[in-house]
Amino acid sequence: METYQIILIALFVYLGSIGSIIGNTMGWYTLGRPLVASLVVGVILGDVQTAMIVGIPLQIMYMGNVTPGGAVAWDLSYATYIGVAGAIVFGIGLDTAQTIGLAVVFAGIGGLVGQIMWNVSYAANLPLNRVANKYAEVGETKKMFIPNVVMGQSIGFACRFIPAIIVLTSMTAASAQSDFAAIIPGWVTTALGVFGGMMASLGMGIILSFLLKKNYHIVIFLAGFVLVTYFSLSTMAVAVVAIITAILYYVAVSNIDKKGVA
Amino acid sequence: METYQIILIALFVYLGSIGSIIGNTMGWYTLGRPLVASLVVGVILGDVQTAMIVGIPLQIMYMGNVTPGGAVAWDLSYATYIGVAGAIVFGIGLDTAQTIGLAVVFAGIGGLVGQIMWNVSYAANLPLNRVANKYAEVGETKKMFIPNVVMGQSIGFACRFIPAIIVLTSMTAASAQSDFAAIIPGWVTTALGVFGGMMASLGMGIILSFLLKKNYHIVIFLAGFVLVTYFSLSTMAVAVVAIITAILYYVAVSNIDKKGVA
Amino acid sequence: METYQIILIALFVYLGSIGSIIGNTMGWYTLGRPLVASLVVGVILGDVQTAMIVGIPLQIMYMGNVTPGGAVAWDLSYATYIGVAGAIVFGIGLDTAQTIGLAVVFAGIGGLVGQIMWNVSYAANLPLNRVANKYAEVGETKKMFIPNVVMGQSIGFACRFIPAIIVLTSMTAASAQSDFAAIIPGWVTTALGVFGGMMASLGMGIILSFLLKKNYHIVIFLAGFVLVTYFSLSTMAVAVVAIITAILYYVAVSNIDKKGVA
Amino acid sequence: MTKKISEKTLKKSFWNWFLWHGCSQQAESMLGMAFAQSMAPVIDELYDNKEEKAEALKRHITLFNTEPQVGSICNGVVCGLEEANANKACTPELISSVKVALIGPTSAIGDSLWVATFIPILLTICLSISQASPVTSWLGPVLYMIVYPLGTGILSWNLFKLGYKSGIEGMQGFMSTGKLNTLTDTMTVLGLIVVGALTASFVTASVPFRIVRDVFDATQGIILENQVIFEADIMLDSIFPKILPLFLTLGVYYLYSKRKWSPLKLMGLILIIAGVFTFVGYVTGFYV
Amino acid sequence: MTKKISEKTLKKSFWNWFLWHGCSQQAESMLGMAFAQSMAPVIDELYDNKEEKAEALKRHITLFNTEPQVGSICNGVVCGLEEANANKACTPELISSVKVALIGPTSAIGDSLWVATFIPILLTICLSISQASPVTSWLGPVLYMIVYPLGTGILSWNLFKLGYKSGIEGMQGFMSTGKLNTLTDTMTVLGLIVVGALTASFVTASVPFRIVRDVFDATQGIILENQVIFEADIMLDSIFPKILPLFLTLGVYYLYSKRKWSPLKLMGLILIIAGVFTFVGYVTGFYV
Amino acid sequence: MTKKISEKTLKKSFWNWFLWHGCSQQAESMLGMAFAQSMAPVIDELYDNKEEKAEALKRHITLFNTEPQVGSICNGVVCGLEEANANKACTPELISSVKVALIGPTSAIGDSLWVATFIPILLTICLSISQASPVTSWLGPVLYMIVYPLGTGILSWNLFKLGYKSGIEGMQGFMSTGKLNTLTDTMTVLGLIVVGALTASFVTASVPFRIVRDVFDATQGIILENQVIFEADIMLDSIFPKILPLFLTLGVYYLYSKRKWSPLKLMGLILIIAGVFTFVGYVTGFYV
Ligand SMILES: OC[C@H]1O[C@H](O)[C@@H](O)[C@@H](O)[C@@H]1O
Ligand SMILES: OC[C@H]1O[C@H](O)[C@@H](O)[C@@H](O)[C@@H]1O
Ligand SMILES: OC[C@H]1O[C@H](O)[C@@H](O)[C@@H](O)[C@@H]1O
């Protein structure tokens, strides 16, 4: 990769990371999704087709990524940008399956680095509360953006951009070693695939801890589960069924309450 | 078609039309259904097999025909008798697909004529209320059949039989022109097929206007909808599920009401 | 069959029969199941593979066997031990389908004999109540095992072991007649298959008589039915759905009751 | 002496309705005249002088509508109420209000459950019989011609008798305990589910929009001709299956119910949409 | 001093039941003698003189029935009640009425959920293991022989202990707040759904009626031989799938429950029907 | 004079939140600083002296969290409450308690319905567009980049306005009639069903355990090599499909919720399990 390509990709890694300056809607949830990230990398490195070929399976693998309560189990943005870049840089001359395998491995490395950096920034942001407090004490409404945006994002930028530069530069250096793909053992790819699939349970488990308020709630959760397993519904279909159920539940409970009061 | 065949078919068009003298059960809902109508036409014209070949797809196409509140969107009886007759008369030497195409076109013409005649008779029946009123004022129970049956059916007969004779005679005349099938452009058949499929929404929309009493009712409607789309149930299966649901609903509401009162 | 084999099989017929001395859990519901019984017979006769080949279809055929309220419609234990033994003894040189047919026929004979013997023992046990009563009158706690276990099982053993010995010995004698399989007409096998499938209705019908307390309960039964027919669920899946439903029902009713009381 | 409608008169009233309910249908009184004719023999038997008869007839030529086959229960109920009225156990006002109250539920239930559900199911069965073999294709319609009228006739007559028997007490008992409301609600639930299923089953509409192009397959290095790279229908269905028929139906419902469009006008609209869609379909190569 | 059943005696009572519940089954007291034997060690420990023991034994040799594996909860409950009775905190009448009350629910639940649902599911799993390969077909039954008795034994013992612990307070608390009713209703809902599924899954019956004919195919101008032009089963199933097993089961239910037919008589009836159906099947060429 | 937040200030508050809600996230106040920044322009407009502003700011830099896109409704509600407070129609305590009360439901609903349901559905649609043809694979991400931010932005802004408008009366009306409870319960039902479906759809885990052996086929008299005679996954799935993902998720839930494990620790655990499973898979020949 050329220097300008490294800088551009690292910039997108930052923009697509959770809590970047453009907001999670445009950042984490748009630029950070593997499907979008692979297009961006493809455009930067001038090989959209290969980028999409590896981006699509990465997107499928990381579909269930949720980060409730700040629990960023896996840095999707890092994972995909590094993963796709790695696949393009090292994948020359490999077949499709091998290229995708490469992408999974680099995404694993990237995701791990990203996850660590998220925790670093999460800790580094703590002192900002002191700053915010100082301004609040004296009612400085106009200065609240200093701790939140200016300081928060300096830290955020530093924690994403710099490591990304380092990783990408190392990759470029290492790519001289042309038989790199052969070095990665198959079990690493397999293990990372298994790991990816299991990681979705983290997000689900944490959301559950907000939703499961009574013991019997578990069976409502199970109802959604079996609609997929036994009735073969898609997520979308279950969402529709759930909305129908919820509205009927609301109407029923409201009616019963009314009768109970009267 | 021979004259006696034309007269016979026109007679059945009348008998199978909505509100004919034999009642909708035997008329509109039996003789008027494409499946039955095609058999009748087939027997009259002496070619049951061809008649059934075109009658079956017509029946499938017009399966969802309902006429709530006098809203006769499409005259099924007219449509099929004319459609099947047309297919037999003009269809000699054509292959199956072409014959069916012909039937769809003639059914389109017939249905339209029928729909117009329904509206004519619907208007023409209005003055009968004056007659009925006159008899009612003086308590003439024995004479109520005059406005309802005698007059009503004279109008009804006139509005169905005569136009049917005209249409069928024109068809017979035109059938001299043996390359008629070639004249009908493909898009006419396509458009009428599209139209037929969409027309079922009219009956459904009007029934809905009786049933949707509260806002949340829409989700009950949707429940029935997704049982077909997501759960792949047939209409019959949904009917069974709906009956089960309705009975349980009735029992539940009755029980809750009892408890509320006590 | 050698004498010791006959004795061993007859012993297992007894142990696997309903109410044997080792309890229904280990007897009737374990040794009595065709899947287990065929293994046992196979081991005794030294041909496990053939035994399993005929045991598996017998198990599938008799899957829905329930005996509510002492209604032993079909003696499973008898049926399978005799059926499998018959298939092995007479089945030499036959192909798989024929061997299974043989097993069905012998299971039919065995099941019938067993059913009769169950009714005999059910009647023969009646006088034991007098004995038990005598001990109870004088508070002889220590002697309650006499009518229940000692006497009850003498009768039970006699009613199973002896007829089994007779049937098995006759089979051994008859097996000299090597073309036995040819004698059994195809319709016997067919009829017994039809009969077996219908017999499951007996158990269901009797369980229903305990469960159907109100008229509308029939639709709950139907709900389970259509979950299998329309929604293509397995028994296991319906059980899960039923448990979810039951828990939600319990919570709902408890809540409504609470509100009604307050 | 208590007045009672004879069995013969009840039958007469039923037949008047069953055969001639649709003879004079129009927008003013809908099935009003037919209903009056159905009541005529009953009125004749119950009331003695011309004035009473005139009054009774007049209240029955007013607007009435129902799905006539299932709705014969209304005629039965009104027979019972007229009988009660002749015995001074009911009032003309109650008769009229019960009659009007029954229009909605019986129309909706009859149309959705009988006409729109039972008929298609029966037809489907007969259709499959016809399709089994061309030689015996006549079997399907013949079966339908026997089963449908017979079954419906029996149902209709039994509903008529049921209505008559429950009569005034039935109606009052029902109304006071709120059971009628519960029953109507239940029927609405039933009807709505079924109409939802019917909409999904019988209304068809697709966006005939498709993008066809030659594409270059980089992996194989060849050009694939006339590849469908976008198909509107498949995309819409992957969001929500049959979304178009759903919106079409809800649109028709909205225009009819809230904007008071006439069915004729709606039919015109549908014709235009169908035309436009067909046109688009030909232009984009969806139809050929 | 408060009396308490020792752990050892409880175990003895359980084993008496678990092994010998079915030993003397008959139509008069069903599992009555077995129940008394299960209670014998408990009675021995709780009561001091012969009179009390005699009274207690007499109330337990009367009619009792349950699905014995799940129904061991009844034995547990009665142990608790007897203990309370020995401490004057319960009456013999209550014991008897509770015992009778438990017959229905525990029989129905045990039969439908344990015998008719759990066993077939476990068997299905073991069957599929056996079917995987002929060499290892013994694995299935061996697995079943371990899992079933062990699992059931553990369940049975825990239900026994649960029954004992909830004992009198449990039962009374339950009964006063109406919770028992709610629980029974819930169990009935559960049982009914499951039995519905079982009926659809395991009862098989088909009308072996078929019309076979040579037909002339007009479109091809040839005669097609031995075409099936009517198949009763397919038609019935297109109306309502598995309608025959449904009606067969409901018929058996009706005859058993309302007409008080004995199971033996019902078995005879089913045998006859099976015979007739087979006969018809051969005549119409359904079976060959 | 009644104070009112100007449209311009509301927009400013919304944008502060929409863009910068995540900028300073940390474990102490979560999104507290971001929330305070969102409130800053509102506070500036509503309050006149430094003391009031300081007090308002201080109550908003405290802990706050939500799924920020759907959770913008909280900001709207608080704007309404602050306005009421400035007009002496609300108290600071109420503001704080409402804010805290909203954390739970808006987080859970936002995460489960928007992030975990809407995003995957939209992605699936775009994915299938991308997969249609390699030449047009860029279409999918481009579509996503337009639809997602635009749609979410519009939703977020409308929820913000909705929250502002219902404001204090809305909240009070809701709270007094118990409607808030009902709504929260309803949302919980919705969320639970959806999360159940997500777990089944997106969590994958399989026991890579398989027994492979040469078996002797007696019927054919030959040896079949490398037959899979046991496959753990197939057996587990035949008991309960996707049972492993289910237990994994419930296990994570348990450790997180009851044992207070941190997400990092959980991630480590999952990594170890994945490693072990992969190892076993290679050893038993599941992976090659
Ligand atoms: O769980 C609610 C919310 O918590 C934190 O603010 C972040 O992790 C968000 O991504 C998440 O949506
Ligand atoms: O909608 C009820 C009823 O209204 C009118 O009477 C006619 O259109 C009938 O076909 C219809 O069933
Ligand atoms: O129905 C309950 C129960 O009744 C009898 O005791 C026996 O038939 C058992 O097999 C059955 O479980």
Short mmCIF file of N, CA, C and O in Angstrom, two decimals, chain E residues 107-186:
data_model
loop_
_atom_site.label_atom_id
_atom_site.label_comp_id
_atom_site.label_asym_id
_atom_site.label_seq_id
_atom_site.Cartn_x
_atom_site.Cartn_y
_atom_site.Cartn_z
N SER E 107 -52.79 -38.62 36.50
CA SER E 107 -52.93 -39.63 35.45
C SER E 107 -52.78 -38.98 34.09
O SER E 107 -51.99 -39.42 33.25
N ALA E 108 -53.56 -37.94 33.88
CA ALA E 108 -53.61 -37.33 32.55
C ALA E 108 -52.25 -36.75 32.18
O ALA E 108 -51.74 -36.98 31.08
N ILE E 109 -51.68 -36.02 33.10
CA ILE E 109 -50.39 -35.38 32.79
C ILE E 109 -49.31 -36.43 32.59
O ILE E 109 -48.53 -36.37 31.64
N GLY E 110 -49.28 -37.39 33.48
CA GLY E 110 -48.26 -38.44 33.36
C GLY E 110 -48.36 -39.18 32.04
O GLY E 110 -47.38 -39.34 31.32
N ASP E 111 -49.59 -39.60 31.73
CA ASP E 111 -49.76 -40.35 30.48
C ASP E 111 -49.42 -39.49 29.27
O ASP E 111 -48.72 -39.95 28.37
N SER E 112 -49.93 -38.25 29.25
CA SER E 112 -49.74 -37.49 28.01
C SER E 112 -48.34 -36.90 27.91
O SER E 112 -47.74 -36.93 26.84
N LEU E 113 -47.80 -36.39 29.02
CA LEU E 113 -46.50 -35.74 28.89
C LEU E 113 -45.32 -36.70 29.02
O LEU E 113 -44.33 -36.58 28.33
N TRP E 114 -45.42 -37.64 29.93
CA TRP E 114 -44.27 -38.53 30.10
C TRP E 114 -44.34 -39.72 29.17
O TRP E 114 -43.50 -39.91 28.31
N VAL E 115 -45.40 -40.52 29.31
CA VAL E 115 -45.48 -41.75 28.52
C VAL E 115 -45.63 -41.46 27.03
O VAL E 115 -44.94 -42.04 26.20
N ALA E 116 -46.53 -40.54 26.71
CA ALA E 116 -46.85 -40.37 25.29
C ALA E 116 -45.97 -39.35 24.60
O ALA E 116 -45.91 -39.33 23.38
N THR E 117 -45.30 -38.49 25.33
CA THR E 117 -44.45 -37.50 24.67
C THR E 117 -42.96 -37.76 24.89
O THR E 117 -42.19 -37.86 23.95
N PHE E 118 -42.56 -37.87 26.16
CA PHE E 118 -41.14 -38.02 26.42
C PHE E 118 -40.59 -39.33 25.85
O PHE E 118 -39.55 -39.35 25.19
N ILE E 119 -41.31 -40.42 26.11
CA ILE E 119 -40.83 -41.72 25.61
C ILE E 119 -40.67 -41.72 24.08
O ILE E 119 -39.59 -42.06 23.58
N PRO E 120 -41.69 -41.33 23.32
CA PRO E 120 -41.48 -41.33 21.85
C PRO E 120 -40.34 -40.43 21.41
O PRO E 120 -39.62 -40.78 20.46
N ILE E 121 -40.15 -39.30 22.07
CA ILE E 121 -39.05 -38.42 21.65
C ILE E 121 -37.72 -39.11 21.89
O ILE E 121 -36.85 -39.15 21.02
N LEU E 122 -37.57 -39.67 23.08
CA LEU E 122 -36.33 -40.38 23.40
C LEU E 122 -36.12 -41.55 22.44
O LEU E 122 -35.02 -41.77 21.91
N LEU E 123 -37.19 -42.28 22.18
CA LEU E 123 -37.08 -43.41 21.26
C LEU E 123 -36.68 -42.95 19.86
O LEU E 123 -35.88 -43.61 19.19
N THR E 124 -37.25 -41.82 19.44
CA THR E 124 -36.92 -41.32 18.10
C THR E 124 -35.43 -41.01 17.99
O THR E 124 -34.78 -41.34 16.99
N ILE E 125 -34.90 -40.39 19.03
CA ILE E 125 -33.47 -40.10 19.01
C ILE E 125 -32.66 -41.40 18.94
O ILE E 125 -31.75 -41.56 18.12
N CYS E 126 -33.01 -42.35 19.81
CA CYS E 126 -32.27 -43.61 19.83
C CYS E 126 -32.44 -44.37 18.52
O CYS E 126 -31.50 -45.01 18.03
N LEU E 127 -33.64 -44.30 17.96
CA LEU E 127 -33.88 -44.95 16.68
C LEU E 127 -32.94 -44.41 15.62
O LEU E 127 -32.36 -45.17 14.83
N SER E 128 -32.80 -43.08 15.60
CA SER E 128 -31.98 -42.51 14.52
C SER E 128 -30.51 -42.88 14.73
O SER E 128 -29.76 -43.03 13.77
N ILE E 129 -30.12 -43.06 15.98
CA ILE E 129 -28.75 -43.55 16.22
C ILE E 129 -28.61 -44.98 15.69
O ILE E 129 -27.64 -45.31 15.01
N SER E 130 -29.62 -45.81 15.96
CA SER E 130 -29.57 -47.19 15.48
C SER E 130 -29.58 -47.28 13.97
O SER E 130 -28.96 -48.16 13.38
N GLN E 131 -30.29 -46.35 13.35
CA GLN E 131 -30.41 -46.42 11.90
C GLN E 131 -29.16 -45.93 11.18
O GLN E 131 -28.97 -46.20 10.00
N ALA E 132 -28.29 -45.22 11.92
CA ALA E 132 -27.10 -44.63 11.29
C ALA E 132 -26.25 -45.69 10.60
O ALA E 132 -25.81 -45.51 9.48
N SER E 133 -26.05 -46.79 11.27
CA SER E 133 -25.22 -47.84 10.68
C SER E 133 -25.57 -49.18 11.31
O SER E 133 -25.74 -49.27 12.52
N PRO E 134 -25.69 -50.23 10.49
CA PRO E 134 -26.07 -51.55 11.03
C PRO E 134 -25.10 -52.08 12.08
O PRO E 134 -25.50 -52.78 13.01
N VAL E 135 -23.83 -51.73 11.96
CA VAL E 135 -22.85 -52.24 12.92
C VAL E 135 -23.10 -51.70 14.32
O VAL E 135 -22.83 -52.34 15.32
N THR E 136 -23.55 -50.46 14.37
CA THR E 136 -23.70 -49.85 15.69
C THR E 136 -25.16 -49.71 16.08
O THR E 136 -25.52 -48.90 16.92
N SER E 137 -26.01 -50.53 15.46
CA SER E 137 -27.45 -50.39 15.74
C SER E 137 -27.78 -50.71 17.20
O SER E 137 -28.78 -50.27 17.72
N TRP E 138 -26.92 -51.46 17.88
CA TRP E 138 -27.15 -51.78 19.30
C TRP E 138 -27.01 -50.54 20.17
O TRP E 138 -27.52 -50.49 21.29
N LEU E 139 -26.32 -49.51 19.66
CA LEU E 139 -26.11 -48.31 20.46
C LEU E 139 -27.42 -47.67 20.91
O LEU E 139 -27.56 -47.21 22.05
N GLY E 140 -28.39 -47.61 19.98
CA GLY E 140 -29.68 -46.99 20.28
C GLY E 140 -30.37 -47.59 21.50
O GLY E 140 -30.59 -46.89 22.49
N PRO E 141 -30.68 -48.91 21.45
CA PRO E 141 -31.35 -49.50 22.63
C PRO E 141 -30.53 -49.39 23.91
O PRO E 141 -31.10 -49.15 24.99
N VAL E 142 -29.20 -49.54 23.79
CA VAL E 142 -28.37 -49.46 25.01
C VAL E 142 -28.51 -48.06 25.64
O VAL E 142 -28.72 -47.91 26.84
N LEU E 143 -28.44 -47.04 24.78
CA LEU E 143 -28.61 -45.68 25.27
C LEU E 143 -29.96 -45.53 25.98
O LEU E 143 -30.07 -44.99 27.08
N TYR E 144 -30.99 -46.05 25.32
CA TYR E 144 -32.33 -45.94 25.90
C TYR E 144 -32.42 -46.64 27.25
O TYR E 144 -33.00 -46.12 28.20
N MET E 145 -31.80 -47.83 27.31
CA MET E 145 -31.86 -48.60 28.56
C MET E 145 -31.16 -47.90 29.72
O MET E 145 -31.41 -48.21 30.88
N ILE E 146 -30.25 -47.01 29.38
CA ILE E 146 -29.57 -46.27 30.45
C ILE E 146 -30.34 -44.99 30.77
O ILE E 146 -30.71 -44.71 31.91
N VAL E 147 -30.60 -44.21 29.73
CA VAL E 147 -31.19 -42.88 29.94
C VAL E 147 -32.59 -42.96 30.52
O VAL E 147 -32.93 -42.26 31.47
N TYR E 148 -33.44 -43.84 29.96
CA TYR E 148 -34.82 -43.82 30.39
C TYR E 148 -35.02 -44.19 31.87
O TYR E 148 -35.59 -43.41 32.62
N PRO E 149 -34.55 -45.37 32.30
CA PRO E 149 -34.82 -45.73 33.70
C PRO E 149 -34.15 -44.76 34.68
O PRO E 149 -34.75 -44.34 35.66
N LEU E 150 -32.93 -44.36 34.35
CA LEU E 150 -32.21 -43.45 35.23
C LEU E 150 -32.94 -42.12 35.34
O LEU E 150 -33.24 -41.64 36.44
N GLY E 151 -33.22 -41.53 34.19
CA GLY E 151 -33.90 -40.24 34.17
C GLY E 151 -35.24 -40.31 34.88
O GLY E 151 -35.58 -39.45 35.71
N THR E 152 -36.00 -41.33 34.57
CA THR E 152 -37.32 -41.45 35.16
C THR E 152 -37.23 -41.66 36.66
O THR E 152 -38.01 -41.08 37.44
N GLY E 153 -36.28 -42.50 37.07
CA GLY E 153 -36.12 -42.75 38.50
C GLY E 153 -35.82 -41.46 39.24
O GLY E 153 -36.43 -41.15 40.27
N ILE E 154 -34.90 -40.68 38.71
CA ILE E 154 -34.53 -39.43 39.36
C ILE E 154 -35.73 -38.49 39.43
O ILE E 154 -36.04 -37.91 40.47
N LEU E 155 -36.42 -38.37 38.31
CA LEU E 155 -37.61 -37.53 38.29
C LEU E 155 -38.61 -37.99 39.33
O LEU E 155 -39.16 -37.19 40.10
N SER E 156 -38.86 -39.28 39.33
CA SER E 156 -39.90 -39.84 40.19
C SER E 156 -39.56 -39.56 41.66
O SER E 156 -40.42 -39.12 42.44
N TRP E 157 -38.33 -39.78 42.04
CA TRP E 157 -37.89 -39.57 43.41
C TRP E 157 -37.99 -38.09 43.79
O TRP E 157 -38.43 -37.73 44.89
N ASN E 158 -37.63 -37.22 42.88
CA ASN E 158 -37.71 -35.80 43.19
C ASN E 158 -39.14 -35.31 43.30
O ASN E 158 -39.44 -34.47 44.14
N LEU E 159 -40.01 -35.87 42.47
CA LEU E 159 -41.43 -35.50 42.60
C LEU E 159 -41.97 -36.00 43.93
O LEU E 159 -42.75 -35.30 44.59
N PHE E 160 -41.55 -37.20 44.31
CA PHE E 160 -41.96 -37.75 45.60
C PHE E 160 -41.55 -36.80 46.72
O PHE E 160 -42.37 -36.42 47.57
N LYS E 161 -40.29 -36.39 46.71
CA LYS E 161 -39.81 -35.49 47.77
C LYS E 161 -40.52 -34.14 47.72
O LYS E 161 -40.88 -33.57 48.75
N LEU E 162 -40.73 -33.64 46.50
CA LEU E 162 -41.44 -32.37 46.35
C LEU E 162 -42.83 -32.46 46.98
O LEU E 162 -43.26 -31.57 47.72
N GLY E 163 -43.53 -33.56 46.67
CA GLY E 163 -44.86 -33.75 47.23
C GLY E 163 -44.80 -33.77 48.75
O GLY E 163 -45.61 -33.11 49.42
N TYR E 164 -43.83 -34.49 49.28
CA TYR E 164 -43.71 -34.59 50.72
C TYR E 164 -43.45 -33.23 51.36
O TYR E 164 -44.07 -32.86 52.36
N LYS E 165 -42.56 -32.47 50.76
CA LYS E 165 -42.20 -31.19 51.35
C LYS E 165 -43.32 -30.17 51.30
O LYS E 165 -43.58 -29.47 52.28
N SER E 166 -43.99 -30.06 50.16
CA SER E 166 -45.08 -29.08 50.09
C SER E 166 -46.20 -29.52 51.03
O SER E 166 -46.87 -28.70 51.66
N GLY E 167 -46.38 -30.83 51.14
CA GLY E 167 -47.30 -31.44 52.07
C GLY E 167 -48.56 -30.66 52.36
O GLY E 167 -49.17 -30.09 51.45
N ILE E 168 -48.92 -30.62 53.61
CA ILE E 168 -50.21 -30.03 53.97
C ILE E 168 -50.26 -28.53 53.74
O ILE E 168 -51.20 -28.02 53.12
N GLU E 169 -49.23 -27.82 54.18
CA GLU E 169 -49.28 -26.36 53.99
C GLU E 169 -49.36 -26.05 52.50
O GLU E 169 -50.17 -25.26 52.06
N GLY E 170 -48.49 -26.68 51.77
CA GLY E 170 -48.50 -26.50 50.32
C GLY E 170 -49.88 -26.70 49.74
O GLY E 170 -50.41 -25.83 49.05
N MET E 171 -50.49 -27.83 50.08
CA MET E 171 -51.79 -28.14 49.51
C MET E 171 -52.84 -27.12 49.93
O MET E 171 -53.65 -26.67 49.13
N GLN E 172 -52.77 -26.75 51.23
CA GLN E 172 -53.79 -25.81 51.70
C GLN E 172 -53.59 -24.43 51.09
O GLN E 172 -54.53 -23.81 50.63
N GLY E 173 -52.34 -23.97 51.12
CA GLY E 173 -52.05 -22.68 50.51
C GLY E 173 -52.54 -22.65 49.08
O GLY E 173 -53.24 -21.72 48.66
N PHE E 174 -52.22 -23.71 48.39
CA PHE E 174 -52.64 -23.82 47.00
C PHE E 174 -54.14 -23.76 46.85
O PHE E 174 -54.68 -23.05 46.01
N MET E 175 -54.80 -24.55 47.69
CA MET E 175 -56.24 -24.68 47.52
C MET E 175 -56.97 -23.40 47.86
O MET E 175 -57.91 -23.00 47.19
N SER E 176 -56.52 -22.71 48.91
CA SER E 176 -57.25 -21.52 49.34
C SER E 176 -57.13 -20.40 48.32
O SER E 176 -58.08 -19.69 48.05
N THR E 177 -55.95 -20.21 47.75
CA THR E 177 -55.80 -19.10 46.81
C THR E 177 -56.27 -19.46 45.40
O THR E 177 -56.13 -18.66 44.49
N GLY E 178 -56.79 -20.63 45.24
CA GLY E 178 -57.25 -21.00 43.91
C GLY E 178 -56.12 -21.35 42.97
O GLY E 178 -56.31 -21.51 41.78
N LYS E 179 -54.90 -21.43 43.53
CA LYS E 179 -53.77 -21.71 42.66
C LYS E 179 -53.84 -23.11 42.09
O LYS E 179 -53.39 -23.35 40.99
N LEU E 180 -54.41 -24.05 42.87
CA LEU E 180 -54.48 -25.41 42.38
C LEU E 180 -55.32 -25.49 41.11
O LEU E 180 -54.96 -26.16 40.15
N ASN E 181 -56.44 -24.73 41.16
CA ASN E 181 -57.27 -24.68 39.96
C ASN E 181 -56.50 -24.16 38.77
O ASN E 181 -56.54 -24.73 37.69
N THR E 182 -55.80 -23.05 39.01
CA THR E 182 -55.04 -22.46 37.91
C THR E 182 -54.00 -23.45 37.39
O THR E 182 -53.83 -23.61 36.18
N LEU E 183 -53.33 -24.14 38.33
CA LEU E 183 -52.31 -25.09 37.91
C LEU E 183 -52.93 -26.24 37.13
O LEU E 183 -52.41 -26.66 36.10
N THR E 184 -54.04 -26.75 37.64
CA THR E 184 -54.71 -27.85 36.94
C THR E 184 -55.14 -27.40 35.55
O THR E 184 -54.95 -28.11 34.56
N ASP E 185 -55.72 -26.21 35.48
CA ASP E 185 -56.12 -25.69 34.16
C ASP E 185 -54.92 -25.60 33.23
O ASP E 185 -54.98 -26.00 32.07
N THR E 186 -53.82 -25.09 33.77
CA THR E 186 -52.62 -24.94 32.96
C THR E 186 -52.14 -26.29 32.45
O THR E 186 -51.81 -26.45 31.27
#
